[in-house]
Every structure is written in C-alpha cells, then in structure tokens.
C-alpha cells in the first residue's frame, strides 16, 4: 500500500523513524527495535539511508522486514549525492524487486573527496524524484525545511525549489525537526501560498539528553526556543529528568499541532522504542479524537 493513500484516510496518522546499523552485526538489534515500534500501530515506519556500503543495503533489508514480517507500511529513504547514477538505479531496482512501494527521495550530504556536482551524480533531490518515477509506480516523499535549508540563504528560493521538487512527482513532504510550532505554521502558510498542496508531515524529534540536543543542533542548525533551553538548563545534567522533560516537550508540540488541525505527525524516534511508546501513551485518548 502507498503511504499517500493511507494519509488520505480521515484520521490521525503517527509514524516513526529508525536508522540502520553501521555494520551488519547490528541488524538484529534494529529488527528488535522495529518489532517494538510496530506494536504501537504506527501508520508507517521510515528507515533512513546512510552513505554507501552496508548501511545503505540494510535500509532495504529493514524496510522489507517492516513490510513483510510486521505488516506495517515502510518508507525507505534514498539519497543520491553519495552514489553514482548507476548505483542509485541499482538501489531503486532492488527496492522494486522487494515490493517496497514508498521511497523518501533525498539529495543527502555532499560527500567529501568526490567532484560534485558531477555528470555522473544526481545533483538535487528533484532529479532523483524524476528517476524513481521512470522505474515504476512508487509513492515518493520529499524533505522540507520550515527554517530553510542550510545551503540556501534565501527562504523564497528554497520554497521555489521545493515546488520544483513536488512538481517532479513528490506525493508528500516530511519536515526537518523544529521546536517552535509557530515556525511550522508560518512555513505551511508560505508553501500553500506558493501552490504546494501535498500533505506535509511535521517531523518531531523528542530530545531526551543534552548530548542529543548538541547533535541535533549540528545536524539541522535548528532554533531552540527559550522554553526548551530553560528545560535543558534545569534538567540537562539529570538524565532521567531530561528524558521525561524531553518526552513531555515533544508530546506538547504534537498536541498543539493536532489541536490546530494537523492530522499527520512523523516522530524521529531514532531507535528508541521506549521513547516512542511513552509519547503514544501520552496521546492515547487524543489520537482517538
Ligand atoms: P534538495 O531538495 O536537493 O535541496 C538541497 C538544497 O539545494 C536546498 O538548499 C535547495 O534549496 C537547493 N536546491 C534544490 N533544487 C535546486 C535547484 N534546482 N537549483 C538550485 N538549488 C536547488 N540524509 C541522509 O543522508 N539520509 C537520510 O535518510 C535522510 N533523511 C532525511 C529525512 C528528512 C525528513 C529530512 C528533512 C532530511 C533527511 N536527510 C537525510 C538530510 C538531507 O539529505 C539533507 O538535508 C540534504 O542536505 C538535503 O536533502 P534534500 O533532499 O532536501 O535536497
């Protein structure tokens, strides 16, 4: 089943994300993580894609496990900047042969030590979207950035290119993490004005430790509001308290989004089924509404 068809159902959809292990040895542990997350009845589980080697092969293996063994919709991420066009085509063919119908098409980080842009690589995600469409009837997701993508100084350009990506065949968008919902509402307004009408899944990252916050900041350059910084200041050095406060903060963001009419939420659960379960427990009655 395609994720876009699921999102059309008039109900609340909550999805989660896992990442593959760095080496093949870690795969069983990630399978166990997906098994726990599946018990929460998510609308789908997405699997991130690392650059090259075992990690990228494992994305397909984990996405297959989710779909075939757990009977939950899976979304396989695929990046293009780190691989040649032929390597990317091989991955698409493999996903198709495994019956994986949903792909999140991404540029990924530009690898160091290779010439980029290069005729032998897709330069932008919209080119990857066009390529995936040649291989079959996939449901294709794309990434978007409520605070703007770091490579692009001007938010209007970022939205113009986002429209180009959606027009190339993106069925739904998932946002980069954000910690101030007003930024998301403002972004939604601007992209709708620009004619982007596909469903947008806000990406919520539960921050459960001070080190995770540092990593998230490095990764996304996101703005942490004062309210969040006060939590970190007060509880950051007490792991159990920070975990509880981070789960509460993410829950609060989700409740505000749902109260304001958002129907679909993607949670960056990052191989922490206990955190995913705690959030779902907090939402148990709310998601029935
Ligand atoms: P693009 O859509 O290609 O955009 C990249 C930049 O190029 C933007 O600044 C955009 O404005 C600009 N641009 C786009 N088109 C044009 C054009 N025609 N002309 C000029 N400029 C243009 N990374 C991973 O490695 N693995 C993952 O699994 C992964 N999952 C992610 C999931 C989500 C939901 C998100 C938000 C990000 C994820 N990332 C992942 C990170 C992502 O790969 C990086 O943020 C990457 O730098 C941009 O990818 P993109 O697909 O958004 O690129």
mmCIF file of C-alpha atoms and ligand atoms in Angstrom:
data_model
loop_
_atom_site.group_PDB
_atom_site.id
_atom_site.type_symbol
_atom_site.label_atom_id
_atom_site.label_comp_id
_atom_site.label_asym_id
_atom_site.label_seq_id
_atom_site.Cartn_x
_atom_site.Cartn_y
_atom_site.Cartn_z
ATOM 1 C CA UNK A 1 0.000 0.000 0.000
ATOM 2 C CA UNK A 2 1.137 3.513 -0.716
ATOM 3 C CA UNK A 3 1.619 5.959 2.148
ATOM 4 C CA UNK A 4 -0.222 8.684 0.250
ATOM 5 C CA UNK A 5 -3.352 6.506 0.187
ATOM 6 C CA UNK A 6 -3.084 5.954 3.928
ATOM 7 C CA UNK A 7 -2.697 9.695 4.530
ATOM 8 C CA UNK A 8 -5.923 10.304 2.627
ATOM 9 C CA UNK A 9 -7.874 8.425 5.344
ATOM 10 C CA UNK A 10 -9.629 10.953 7.567
ATOM 11 C CA UNK A 11 -7.875 10.112 10.831
ATOM 12 C CA UNK A 12 -4.733 10.942 12.764
ATOM 13 C CA UNK A 13 -1.586 9.260 11.457
ATOM 14 C CA UNK A 14 1.524 8.870 13.578
ATOM 15 C CA UNK A 15 4.690 7.475 12.015
ATOM 16 C CA UNK A 16 8.141 6.678 13.425
ATOM 17 C CA UNK A 17 11.688 6.504 12.131
ATOM 18 C CA UNK A 18 14.564 4.080 12.616
ATOM 19 C CA UNK A 19 18.114 4.119 11.309
ATOM 20 C CA UNK A 20 20.152 1.130 10.073
ATOM 21 C CA UNK A 21 23.159 -0.192 11.987
ATOM 22 C CA UNK A 22 26.667 0.865 10.942
ATOM 23 C CA UNK A 23 27.676 -2.789 10.480
ATOM 24 C CA UNK A 24 25.722 -5.913 9.522
ATOM 25 C CA UNK A 25 26.166 -7.271 13.061
ATOM 26 C CA UNK A 26 23.792 -4.657 14.437
ATOM 27 C CA UNK A 27 20.854 -5.611 12.195
ATOM 28 C CA UNK A 28 19.137 -7.928 14.692
ATOM 29 C CA UNK A 29 19.053 -5.135 17.256
ATOM 30 C CA UNK A 30 17.394 -2.802 14.737
ATOM 31 C CA UNK A 31 14.912 -5.552 13.802
ATOM 32 C CA UNK A 32 14.060 -5.810 17.523
ATOM 33 C CA UNK A 33 13.560 -2.028 17.621
ATOM 34 C CA UNK A 34 11.179 -2.141 14.658
ATOM 35 C CA UNK A 35 9.292 -5.027 16.287
ATOM 36 C CA UNK A 36 8.691 -2.904 19.395
ATOM 37 C CA UNK A 37 7.669 0.152 17.373
ATOM 38 C CA UNK A 38 5.275 -1.930 15.266
ATOM 39 C CA UNK A 39 3.376 -2.815 18.461
ATOM 40 C CA UNK A 40 2.427 0.879 18.697
ATOM 41 C CA UNK A 41 0.428 0.551 15.441
ATOM 42 C CA UNK A 42 2.133 3.367 13.535
ATOM 43 C CA UNK A 43 0.808 4.437 10.142
ATOM 44 C CA UNK A 44 4.255 3.670 8.747
ATOM 45 C CA UNK A 45 7.880 3.307 9.819
ATOM 46 C CA UNK A 46 10.601 5.053 7.843
ATOM 47 C CA UNK A 47 14.173 3.784 7.547
ATOM 48 C CA UNK A 48 16.983 6.264 6.985
ATOM 49 C CA UNK A 49 19.742 5.800 4.417
ATOM 50 C CA UNK A 50 23.450 6.120 5.125
ATOM 51 C CA UNK A 51 26.064 6.884 2.522
ATOM 52 C CA UNK A 52 27.256 3.715 0.755
ATOM 53 C CA UNK A 53 28.220 0.192 1.844
ATOM 54 C CA UNK A 54 26.428 -1.990 4.354
ATOM 55 C CA UNK A 55 24.332 0.808 5.814
ATOM 56 C CA UNK A 56 22.549 1.509 2.543
ATOM 57 C CA UNK A 57 21.888 -2.208 1.857
ATOM 58 C CA UNK A 58 20.449 -2.530 5.325
ATOM 59 C CA UNK A 59 17.878 0.194 4.657
ATOM 60 C CA UNK A 60 16.208 -2.116 2.126
ATOM 61 C CA UNK A 61 16.508 -5.146 4.448
ATOM 62 C CA UNK A 62 14.905 -3.311 7.357
ATOM 63 C CA UNK A 63 12.175 -1.778 5.188
ATOM 64 C CA UNK A 64 11.366 -5.302 3.901
ATOM 65 C CA UNK A 65 11.251 -6.702 7.430
ATOM 66 C CA UNK A 66 8.808 -3.965 8.478
ATOM 67 C CA UNK A 67 6.583 -4.588 5.475
ATOM 68 C CA UNK A 68 6.713 -8.372 5.129
ATOM 69 C CA UNK A 69 7.187 -9.622 8.700
ATOM 70 C CA UNK A 70 5.495 -6.894 10.739
ATOM 71 C CA UNK A 71 2.826 -5.990 8.162
ATOM 72 C CA UNK A 72 3.381 -2.267 8.703
ATOM 73 C CA UNK A 73 3.897 0.185 5.834
ATOM 74 C CA UNK A 74 7.559 1.038 5.359
ATOM 75 C CA UNK A 75 9.243 4.036 3.805
ATOM 76 C CA UNK A 76 12.795 3.519 2.517
ATOM 77 C CA UNK A 77 14.928 6.671 2.425
ATOM 78 C CA UNK A 78 17.277 7.013 -0.544
ATOM 79 C CA UNK A 79 19.959 9.663 -1.048
ATOM 80 C CA UNK A 80 21.635 10.404 -4.368
ATOM 81 C CA UNK A 81 24.656 12.694 -3.827
ATOM 82 C CA UNK A 82 26.764 9.986 -2.220
ATOM 83 C CA UNK A 83 26.404 7.493 -5.110
ATOM 84 C CA UNK A 84 26.758 7.404 -8.870
ATOM 85 C CA UNK A 85 23.617 7.416 -11.003
ATOM 86 C CA UNK A 86 24.096 3.720 -11.782
ATOM 87 C CA UNK A 87 24.418 2.853 -8.094
ATOM 88 C CA UNK A 88 21.237 4.800 -7.341
ATOM 89 C CA UNK A 89 19.401 2.993 -10.166
ATOM 90 C CA UNK A 90 20.538 -0.335 -8.741
ATOM 91 C CA UNK A 91 19.050 0.571 -5.344
ATOM 92 C CA UNK A 92 15.751 1.595 -6.953
ATOM 93 C CA UNK A 93 15.609 -1.707 -8.874
ATOM 94 C CA UNK A 94 16.314 -3.592 -5.644
ATOM 95 C CA UNK A 95 13.550 -1.732 -3.762
ATOM 96 C CA UNK A 96 11.163 -2.521 -6.570
ATOM 97 C CA UNK A 97 12.087 -6.206 -6.560
ATOM 98 C CA UNK A 98 11.433 -6.295 -2.799
ATOM 99 C CA UNK A 99 7.972 -4.829 -3.343
ATOM 100 C CA UNK A 100 8.789 -1.624 -1.447
ATOM 101 C CA UNK A 101 6.371 0.977 -2.762
ATOM 102 C CA UNK A 102 7.351 4.040 -0.721
ATOM 103 C CA UNK A 103 10.625 5.958 -1.113
ATOM 104 C CA UNK A 104 11.761 9.201 0.547
ATOM 105 C CA UNK A 105 13.871 10.807 -2.200
ATOM 106 C CA UNK A 106 16.741 12.884 -0.827
ATOM 107 C CA UNK A 107 19.898 14.539 -2.008
ATOM 108 C CA UNK A 108 21.826 13.668 1.162
ATOM 109 C CA UNK A 109 25.015 15.340 2.243
ATOM 110 C CA UNK A 110 27.546 16.178 -0.423
ATOM 111 C CA UNK A 111 30.391 13.685 0.056
ATOM 112 C CA UNK A 112 33.892 14.975 0.606
ATOM 113 C CA UNK A 113 36.631 13.832 -1.769
ATOM 114 C CA UNK A 114 34.447 13.457 -4.895
ATOM 115 C CA UNK A 115 33.807 16.049 -7.568
ATOM 116 C CA UNK A 116 30.345 17.496 -7.042
ATOM 117 C CA UNK A 117 28.311 18.479 -8.976
ATOM 118 C CA UNK A 118 29.286 15.842 -11.470
ATOM 119 C CA UNK A 119 27.612 14.489 -14.623
ATOM 120 C CA UNK A 120 27.628 11.019 -13.082
ATOM 121 C CA UNK A 121 25.576 12.003 -9.999
ATOM 122 C CA UNK A 122 22.140 13.471 -9.443
ATOM 123 C CA UNK A 123 22.695 16.970 -8.111
ATOM 124 C CA UNK A 124 19.348 17.690 -6.476
ATOM 125 C CA UNK A 125 16.591 15.571 -4.990
ATOM 126 C CA UNK A 126 14.123 16.633 -7.715
ATOM 127 C CA UNK A 127 16.327 14.846 -10.285
ATOM 128 C CA UNK A 128 16.181 11.690 -8.150
ATOM 129 C CA UNK A 129 12.382 12.003 -7.981
ATOM 130 C CA UNK A 130 12.238 12.067 -11.802
ATOM 131 C CA UNK A 131 14.493 8.999 -11.983
ATOM 132 C CA UNK A 132 12.444 6.995 -9.455
ATOM 133 C CA UNK A 133 9.312 7.697 -11.467
ATOM 134 C CA UNK A 134 10.899 6.028 -14.514
ATOM 135 C CA UNK A 135 11.185 2.755 -12.586
ATOM 136 C CA UNK A 136 7.607 2.250 -11.521
ATOM 137 C CA UNK A 137 4.597 3.427 -9.651
ATOM 138 C CA UNK A 138 6.245 4.400 -6.357
ATOM 139 C CA UNK A 139 4.794 6.721 -3.738
ATOM 140 C CA UNK A 140 7.539 9.341 -3.341
ATOM 141 C CA UNK A 141 8.182 11.535 -0.309
ATOM 142 C CA UNK A 142 10.494 14.534 -0.091
ATOM 143 C CA UNK A 143 12.173 16.579 2.646
ATOM 144 C CA UNK A 144 11.381 20.188 3.501
ATOM 145 C CA UNK A 145 12.781 22.714 5.932
ATOM 146 C CA UNK A 146 10.499 25.074 7.899
ATOM 147 C CA UNK A 147 13.536 27.130 8.938
ATOM 148 C CA UNK A 148 15.048 26.987 5.429
ATOM 149 C CA UNK A 149 17.731 24.584 4.205
ATOM 150 C CA UNK A 150 21.253 25.449 5.345
ATOM 151 C CA UNK A 151 22.639 25.627 1.770
ATOM 152 C CA UNK A 152 20.134 28.258 0.757
ATOM 153 C CA UNK A 153 20.412 31.776 2.109
ATOM 154 C CA UNK A 154 17.014 32.859 0.798
ATOM 155 C CA UNK A 155 13.856 31.153 2.020
ATOM 156 C CA UNK A 156 11.908 32.173 -1.097
ATOM 157 C CA UNK A 157 14.435 30.313 -3.293
ATOM 158 C CA UNK A 158 14.183 27.291 -1.011
ATOM 159 C CA UNK A 159 10.393 27.264 -1.433
ATOM 160 C CA UNK A 160 10.692 27.788 -5.194
ATOM 161 C CA UNK A 161 12.962 24.742 -5.421
ATOM 162 C CA UNK A 162 10.636 22.808 -3.127
ATOM 163 C CA UNK A 163 7.812 23.488 -5.581
ATOM 164 C CA UNK A 164 10.032 22.227 -8.411
ATOM 165 C CA UNK A 165 10.666 19.032 -6.408
ATOM 166 C CA UNK A 166 6.974 18.500 -5.675
ATOM 167 C CA UNK A 167 6.087 19.146 -9.320
ATOM 168 C CA UNK A 168 8.633 16.480 -10.320
ATOM 169 C CA UNK A 169 6.397 13.918 -8.574
ATOM 170 C CA UNK A 170 6.572 14.164 -4.775
ATOM 171 C CA UNK A 171 3.391 12.842 -3.117
ATOM 172 C CA UNK A 172 4.040 14.094 0.427
ATOM 173 C CA UNK A 173 6.653 16.033 2.390
ATOM 174 C CA UNK A 174 8.243 15.447 5.789
ATOM 175 C CA UNK A 175 9.780 18.398 7.598
ATOM 176 C CA UNK A 176 13.118 18.747 9.261
ATOM 177 C CA UNK A 177 12.770 18.805 13.056
ATOM 178 C CA UNK A 178 11.664 22.061 14.653
ATOM 179 C CA UNK A 179 10.970 23.014 18.261
ATOM 180 C CA UNK A 180 8.734 26.031 17.835
ATOM 181 C CA UNK A 181 5.397 25.194 16.197
ATOM 182 C CA UNK A 182 4.880 28.779 15.052
ATOM 183 C CA UNK A 183 7.770 28.286 12.643
ATOM 184 C CA UNK A 184 5.897 25.340 11.157
ATOM 185 C CA UNK A 185 2.577 27.211 10.852
ATOM 186 C CA UNK A 186 4.344 30.094 9.147
ATOM 187 C CA UNK A 187 6.112 27.703 6.748
ATOM 188 C CA UNK A 188 2.834 25.940 5.923
ATOM 189 C CA UNK A 189 1.229 29.267 5.087
ATOM 190 C CA UNK A 190 4.098 30.222 2.760
ATOM 191 C CA UNK A 191 4.263 26.924 0.894
ATOM 192 C CA UNK A 192 0.485 26.818 0.408
ATOM 193 C CA UNK A 193 0.722 30.362 -0.994
ATOM 194 C CA UNK A 194 3.409 29.075 -3.367
ATOM 195 C CA UNK A 195 0.999 26.413 -4.654
ATOM 196 C CA UNK A 196 2.426 23.390 -2.811
ATOM 197 C CA UNK A 197 -0.630 21.390 -1.825
ATOM 198 C CA UNK A 198 0.680 17.905 -0.953
ATOM 199 C CA UNK A 199 0.374 16.636 2.659
ATOM 200 C CA UNK A 200 3.162 17.866 4.944
ATOM 201 C CA UNK A 201 4.173 15.712 7.912
ATOM 202 C CA UNK A 202 5.770 17.760 10.678
ATOM 203 C CA UNK A 203 8.874 15.952 11.984
ATOM 204 C CA UNK A 204 9.029 15.938 15.779
ATOM 205 C CA UNK A 205 12.271 14.992 17.492
ATOM 206 C CA UNK A 206 11.985 14.085 21.184
ATOM 207 C CA UNK A 207 15.212 15.393 22.736
ATOM 208 C CA UNK A 208 15.926 13.217 25.751
ATOM 209 C CA UNK A 209 19.527 14.197 26.589
ATOM 210 C CA UNK A 210 21.832 17.191 26.424
ATOM 211 C CA UNK A 211 24.170 15.375 24.018
ATOM 212 C CA UNK A 212 21.290 14.620 21.654
ATOM 213 C CA UNK A 213 20.407 18.304 21.599
ATOM 214 C CA UNK A 214 24.008 19.182 20.658
ATOM 215 C CA UNK A 215 23.952 16.623 17.821
ATOM 216 C CA UNK A 216 20.585 17.855 16.530
ATOM 217 C CA UNK A 217 21.860 21.413 16.515
ATOM 218 C CA UNK A 218 24.935 20.422 14.495
ATOM 219 C CA UNK A 219 22.809 18.392 12.087
ATOM 220 C CA UNK A 220 19.996 20.805 11.379
ATOM 221 C CA UNK A 221 21.037 24.216 12.707
ATOM 222 C CA UNK A 222 17.525 24.465 14.162
ATOM 223 C CA UNK A 223 16.436 27.209 16.557
ATOM 224 C CA UNK A 224 15.808 26.078 20.128
ATOM 225 C CA UNK A 225 13.240 28.339 21.810
ATOM 226 C CA UNK A 226 13.898 29.793 25.270
ATOM 227 C CA UNK A 227 11.295 27.470 26.752
ATOM 228 C CA UNK A 228 13.293 24.466 25.571
ATOM 229 C CA UNK A 229 16.628 25.965 26.658
ATOM 230 C CA UNK A 230 15.231 26.503 30.170
ATOM 231 C CA UNK A 231 14.328 22.791 30.336
ATOM 232 C CA UNK A 232 17.814 21.849 29.203
ATOM 233 C CA UNK A 233 19.401 24.228 31.688
ATOM 234 C CA UNK A 234 17.378 22.877 34.607
ATOM 235 C CA UNK A 235 17.308 19.134 33.780
ATOM 236 C CA UNK A 236 20.126 18.559 31.244
ATOM 237 C CA UNK A 237 22.527 17.124 33.820
ATOM 238 C CA UNK A 238 19.954 14.690 35.303
ATOM 239 C CA UNK A 239 19.392 12.025 32.617
ATOM 240 C CA UNK A 240 16.082 10.590 33.908
ATOM 241 C CA UNK A 241 14.585 14.052 34.404
ATOM 242 C CA UNK A 242 15.797 15.265 30.984
ATOM 243 C CA UNK A 243 14.303 12.178 29.337
ATOM 244 C CA UNK A 244 10.938 12.816 30.978
ATOM 245 C CA UNK A 245 11.012 16.526 30.149
ATOM 246 C CA UNK A 246 12.027 15.841 26.515
ATOM 247 C CA UNK A 247 9.149 13.398 26.070
ATOM 248 C CA UNK A 248 6.754 15.922 27.620
ATOM 249 C CA UNK A 249 8.047 18.694 25.330
ATOM 250 C CA UNK A 250 7.583 16.557 22.193
ATOM 251 C CA UNK A 251 4.129 15.476 23.397
ATOM 252 C CA UNK A 252 3.175 19.108 23.969
ATOM 253 C CA UNK A 253 4.314 20.036 20.440
ATOM 254 C CA UNK A 254 2.261 17.177 18.990
ATOM 255 C CA UNK A 255 -0.862 18.074 20.965
ATOM 256 C CA UNK A 256 -0.598 21.683 19.787
ATOM 257 C CA UNK A 257 -0.232 20.528 16.151
ATOM 258 C CA UNK A 258 -3.219 18.183 16.434
ATOM 259 C CA UNK A 259 -5.299 20.876 18.153
ATOM 260 C CA UNK A 260 -4.541 23.165 15.213
ATOM 261 C CA UNK A 261 -5.822 20.728 12.633
ATOM 262 C CA UNK A 262 -2.670 18.804 11.693
ATOM 263 C CA UNK A 263 -3.536 15.143 11.021
ATOM 264 C CA UNK A 264 -0.195 13.533 10.263
ATOM 265 C CA UNK A 265 2.852 13.546 12.546
ATOM 266 C CA UNK A 266 6.242 11.947 11.977
ATOM 267 C CA UNK A 267 8.258 11.213 15.116
ATOM 268 C CA UNK A 268 12.037 10.940 14.881
ATOM 269 C CA UNK A 269 12.070 8.098 17.376
ATOM 270 C CA UNK A 270 15.653 7.165 16.414
ATOM 271 C CA UNK A 271 15.780 3.512 17.511
ATOM 272 C CA UNK A 272 14.301 4.311 20.933
ATOM 273 C CA UNK A 273 11.069 2.294 21.143
ATOM 274 C CA UNK A 274 10.688 3.227 24.823
ATOM 275 C CA UNK A 275 10.528 6.921 23.903
ATOM 276 C CA UNK A 276 8.087 6.199 21.070
ATOM 277 C CA UNK A 277 5.904 4.183 23.481
ATOM 278 C CA UNK A 278 5.955 6.903 26.138
ATOM 279 C CA UNK A 279 4.748 9.502 23.626
ATOM 280 C CA UNK A 280 1.999 7.190 22.349
ATOM 281 C CA UNK A 281 0.883 6.574 25.953
ATOM 282 C CA UNK A 282 0.649 10.342 26.474
ATOM 283 C CA UNK A 283 -1.506 10.600 23.337
ATOM 284 C CA UNK A 284 -3.656 7.505 23.901
ATOM 285 C CA UNK A 285 -7.014 9.294 24.172
ATOM 286 C CA UNK A 286 -6.084 12.266 21.990
ATOM 287 C CA UNK A 287 -5.395 10.199 18.884
ATOM 288 C CA UNK A 288 -8.839 8.597 19.120
ATOM 289 C CA UNK A 289 -10.488 12.027 18.586
HETATM 290 P P1 LIG B 1 17.264 19.074 -2.194
HETATM 291 O O1 LIG B 1 15.781 19.082 -2.246
HETATM 292 O O2 LIG B 1 18.001 18.696 -3.423
HETATM 293 O O3 LIG B 1 17.746 20.515 -1.701
HETATM 294 C C1 LIG B 1 19.108 20.720 -1.327
HETATM 295 C C2 LIG B 1 19.459 22.196 -1.459
HETATM 296 O O4 LIG B 1 19.510 22.534 -2.841
HETATM 297 C C3 LIG B 1 18.432 23.153 -0.821
HETATM 298 O O5 LIG B 1 19.140 24.238 -0.281
HETATM 299 C C4 LIG B 1 17.585 23.584 -2.010
HETATM 300 O O6 LIG B 1 17.007 24.859 -1.819
HETATM 301 C C5 LIG B 1 18.617 23.602 -3.127
HETATM 302 N N1 LIG B 1 18.061 23.324 -4.443
HETATM 303 C C6 LIG B 1 17.139 22.387 -4.763
HETATM 304 N N2 LIG B 1 16.867 22.410 -6.068
HETATM 305 C C7 LIG B 1 17.650 23.381 -6.600
HETATM 306 C C8 LIG B 1 17.833 23.890 -7.910
HETATM 307 N N3 LIG B 1 17.143 23.413 -8.969
HETATM 308 N N4 LIG B 1 18.727 24.884 -8.100
HETATM 309 C C9 LIG B 1 19.427 25.401 -7.067
HETATM 310 N N5 LIG B 1 19.295 24.974 -5.789
HETATM 311 C C10 LIG B 1 18.422 23.971 -5.563
HETATM 312 N N6 LIG B 1 20.124 12.453 4.945
HETATM 313 C C11 LIG B 1 20.672 11.216 4.797
HETATM 314 O O7 LIG B 1 21.870 11.103 4.488
HETATM 315 N N7 LIG B 1 19.936 10.069 4.969
HETATM 316 C C12 LIG B 1 18.610 10.131 5.295
HETATM 317 O O8 LIG B 1 17.945 9.087 5.454
HETATM 318 C C13 LIG B 1 17.993 11.426 5.479
HETATM 319 N N8 LIG B 1 16.678 11.535 5.795
HETATM 320 C C14 LIG B 1 16.101 12.781 5.900
HETATM 321 C C15 LIG B 1 14.738 12.872 6.177
HETATM 322 C C16 LIG B 1 14.127 14.130 6.310
HETATM 323 C C17 LIG B 1 12.642 14.221 6.597
HETATM 324 C C18 LIG B 1 14.919 15.315 6.200
HETATM 325 C C19 LIG B 1 14.277 16.681 6.384
HETATM 326 C C20 LIG B 1 16.284 15.225 5.912
HETATM 327 C C21 LIG B 1 16.890 13.964 5.750
HETATM 328 N N9 LIG B 1 18.254 13.830 5.438
HETATM 329 C C22 LIG B 1 18.814 12.584 5.283
HETATM 330 C C23 LIG B 1 19.093 15.030 5.278
HETATM 331 C C24 LIG B 1 19.099 15.546 3.807
HETATM 332 O O9 LIG B 1 19.644 14.565 2.962
HETATM 333 C C25 LIG B 1 19.935 16.838 3.781
HETATM 334 O O10 LIG B 1 19.256 17.850 4.493
HETATM 335 C C26 LIG B 1 20.381 17.327 2.409
HETATM 336 O O11 LIG B 1 21.340 18.366 2.635
HETATM 337 C C27 LIG B 1 19.264 17.912 1.539
HETATM 338 O O12 LIG B 1 18.482 16.944 1.014
HETATM 339 P P2 LIG B 1 17.139 17.321 0.165
HETATM 340 O O13 LIG B 1 16.611 16.049 -0.325
HETATM 341 O O14 LIG B 1 16.272 18.213 0.969
HETATM 342 O O15 LIG B 1 17.826 18.143 -1.040
#
